[in-house]
Amino acid sequence: MLKLHDYGTTDFLQILKNRYPDQVGNWNQPNGLQDAVPQNFLEGTTVLALVYDEGVIIAGDRQATEGYQVGERRIQKVYKIDRHSAIAVAGVAGPCIETAKLFQVQVEFYEKIEGASLSLDGQANYLSSLVRANLSLAMQGLIVLPIFAGYDLKQGKGRIFKYDALGGRYEEDSYYAIGSGGKDARSTLKKLYQPDMSNESALKAVAEALWDAADEDIATGGPDLIRKIFPTLTLITEAGVSDVPDDTVAALYRELVARLEQP
Amino acid sequence: MSTPYYVSPEQIWEDKKDFVRRGIEQAKEVVALEYKDGLLMVAENPRRTTFKISEIYDKIALASTGRVAEYEALRVAGIRESEVKGFTYYREDVTGKWLTNLYSQHMGAIAQAWDAKPLEIELLVCEVDGNPAVGSQIYYVDFDGTYHEEEKFAVIGGRAEAITDILKETYTEGLELPAALQLASRTLERVEAEESEPYQISPQTIEVACLDATAGRRKFRRFSIEDIAEIFNHAS
């Protein structure tokens, strides 16, 4: 039977909590994990974003680790949220992917009900509450850390938001990287970033930052030329969200390898 | 002692039907018809923010006519239930048939309740599939919850019958989008002309949306005034 009483709400998580508490058992409530932290879980590693002249690039490597093992070689860390935004997640893979999925559903839910897109700031604020909802897991070290990026149609530019474990939301105006190799990626971006970078030099900088992260951090995966697995590079411009094709990413890395190769 | 009054169930039912029919007679029509790549939905509606046709889920759209407040509540409930189901299980598991049953049960229960006013609305639940072999579905849901599948095209609203009669003669399969839009708007014009001063439908006076089976995950697309004007130019 249809229930019409929660007509006014556009908060999907609230609807799930009210009506299907079993579906969101992990969210925002203490659970049986308090004493023991499970050992077998996947962790996603390095994600980053960089503003350039046409918008913003959001990217991530494809590896997830399980302790000192490679847990997954082709994990997806970058998720399209709406026509002009995407999220990249680092941290415990299960809750990370669930956060991305829930966030995407929420933004689309809002858009359909209101008949208008949720503003980029509105999306960024809502993501705060999703990260905060994961607090009880975060307290045990099972952390979800997203980077959210989008093209702001009103301001006519790419924007980046980073989060802390408590759901704190902070805007970066140039670049940011997070995850186990985030610090290494940030060092590279710090050297290579310039205001109003072209598409080409921005892609090169991002590829190099992910390479350096994989080079320095044992958990981050580099381009896998044997299995043909390449990092995800996603462009967000006024025209929308588009993944850079694998061939282009492969070419970027071949060029990089040729440059770095020692005689 | 006064005699308790008696009204036969048949009479109560007839009264309710009459009541709804009088409401629906006033309602503007929505036409849904199959074209080459999916389903096209067209309504006479000069307003730009209150819609008769809307997106429910990846492959599903809802066309409604009658009292706005009543179908608006069903639209939102449909989106909510679909999102919850798709989130709980898998997006593919949300189907037009399931949604139609949900609406049907709700509308039927209200129509049969002795102390409630039946909903003065008619719905079309429209669905396409990414697989062309499966084709598209249109479910017509009446105010009392009875529903049936329509073939190729369907119309709701006051002059649905007259429009259906015209479409029976003029509809052909495999139409391109511009031709399908042209057919729908010409038909609406013809029916309008029979009653009042003939007038021309323009991009400003109609609401147009489609479910494009060839599109990505979200098949629904609403056409702006500019989009519609361009299609009209293309067709003529």
PDB file of C-alpha atoms in Angstrom, chain A residues 1-7 12 15-16 19-20 23-24 83 98 101-102 104-105 108-109 111-114, chain B residues 55-58 72-81 83-84 87-88 91 102-103 105-106 109 217-218:
ATOM      1  CA  MET A   1       0.000   0.000   0.000  1.00  0.00           C
ATOM      2  CA  LEU A   2       1.271   3.442  -0.846  1.00  0.00           C
ATOM      3  CA  LYS A   3       2.026   5.745   2.035  1.00  0.00           C
ATOM      4  CA  LEU A   4       1.523   9.384   1.269  1.00  0.00           C
ATOM      5  CA  HIS A   5       2.283  10.922   4.657  1.00  0.00           C
ATOM      6  CA  ASP A   6       5.951  11.688   4.018  1.00  0.00           C
ATOM      7  CA  TYR A   7       5.059  13.567   0.864  1.00  0.00           C
ATOM      8  CA  PHE A  12      16.022   9.776   0.917  1.00  0.00           C
ATOM      9  CA  ILE A  15      12.851   7.798   4.386  1.00  0.00           C
ATOM     10  CA  LEU A  16      15.033   4.709   4.550  1.00  0.00           C
ATOM     11  CA  ARG A  19      10.466   3.025   7.011  1.00  0.00           C
ATOM     12  CA  TYR A  20      13.184   0.502   6.351  1.00  0.00           C
ATOM     13  CA  GLN A  23      18.208  -1.340   5.157  1.00  0.00           C
ATOM     14  CA  VAL A  24      20.364   1.226   6.892  1.00  0.00           C
ATOM     15  CA  ARG A  83      24.992  15.757 -14.886  1.00  0.00           C
ATOM     16  CA  GLU A  98      27.417   2.467  -0.229  1.00  0.00           C
ATOM     17  CA  LYS A 101      25.378   4.918  -4.177  1.00  0.00           C
ATOM     18  CA  LEU A 102      23.179   6.505  -1.531  1.00  0.00           C
ATOM     19  CA  GLN A 104      23.687   9.410  -6.119  1.00  0.00           C
ATOM     20  CA  VAL A 105      20.186   8.114  -5.357  1.00  0.00           C
ATOM     21  CA  GLU A 108      18.498  12.071  -8.336  1.00  0.00           C
ATOM     22  CA  PHE A 109      15.554  11.619  -5.944  1.00  0.00           C
ATOM     23  CA  GLU A 111      15.860  16.253  -8.809  1.00  0.00           C
ATOM     24  CA  LYS A 112      12.869  14.129  -9.801  1.00  0.00           C
ATOM     25  CA  ILE A 113      10.658  15.291  -6.964  1.00  0.00           C
ATOM     26  CA  GLU A 114      11.504  18.972  -7.259  1.00  0.00           C
TER      27      GLU A 114
ATOM     28  CA  GLU B  55      10.034  10.874 -14.659  1.00  0.00           C
ATOM     29  CA  ILE B  56       9.554   8.147 -12.086  1.00  0.00           C
ATOM     30  CA  TYR B  57      12.571   5.896 -12.508  1.00  0.00           C
ATOM     31  CA  ASP B  58      15.209   4.836 -15.008  1.00  0.00           C
ATOM     32  CA  GLU B  72       1.097  14.867  -7.637  1.00  0.00           C
ATOM     33  CA  ALA B  73       0.947  12.865  -4.401  1.00  0.00           C
ATOM     34  CA  LEU B  74       0.969   9.635  -6.414  1.00  0.00           C
ATOM     35  CA  ARG B  75       3.888  10.840  -8.542  1.00  0.00           C
ATOM     36  CA  VAL B  76       6.031  11.539  -5.483  1.00  0.00           C
ATOM     37  CA  ALA B  77       5.008   8.288  -3.790  1.00  0.00           C
ATOM     38  CA  GLY B  78       5.902   6.420  -6.983  1.00  0.00           C
ATOM     39  CA  ILE B  79       9.375   7.978  -7.143  1.00  0.00           C
ATOM     40  CA  ARG B  80       9.933   7.219  -3.470  1.00  0.00           C
ATOM     41  CA  GLU B  81       8.804   3.590  -3.617  1.00  0.00           C
ATOM     42  CA  GLU B  83      13.996   4.477  -5.311  1.00  0.00           C
ATOM     43  CA  VAL B  84      13.572   2.434  -2.137  1.00  0.00           C
ATOM     44  CA  PHE B  87      18.211   0.746  -3.572  1.00  0.00           C
ATOM     45  CA  THR B  88      17.169  -2.344  -1.618  1.00  0.00           C
ATOM     46  CA  ARG B  91      17.622  -0.925 -10.295  1.00  0.00           C
ATOM     47  CA  LEU B 102       0.972  -0.182  -6.440  1.00  0.00           C
ATOM     48  CA  TYR B 103      -1.107   2.653  -7.912  1.00  0.00           C
ATOM     49  CA  GLN B 105      -4.212  -0.976  -5.141  1.00  0.00           C
ATOM     50  CA  HIS B 106      -4.083   2.525  -3.711  1.00  0.00           C
ATOM     51  CA  ALA B 109      -8.897   1.106  -1.950  1.00  0.00           C
ATOM     52  CA  ARG B 217      20.439   4.519 -17.609  1.00  0.00           C
ATOM     53  CA  ARG B 218      17.935   7.360 -17.334  1.00  0.00           C
TER      54      ARG B 218
END
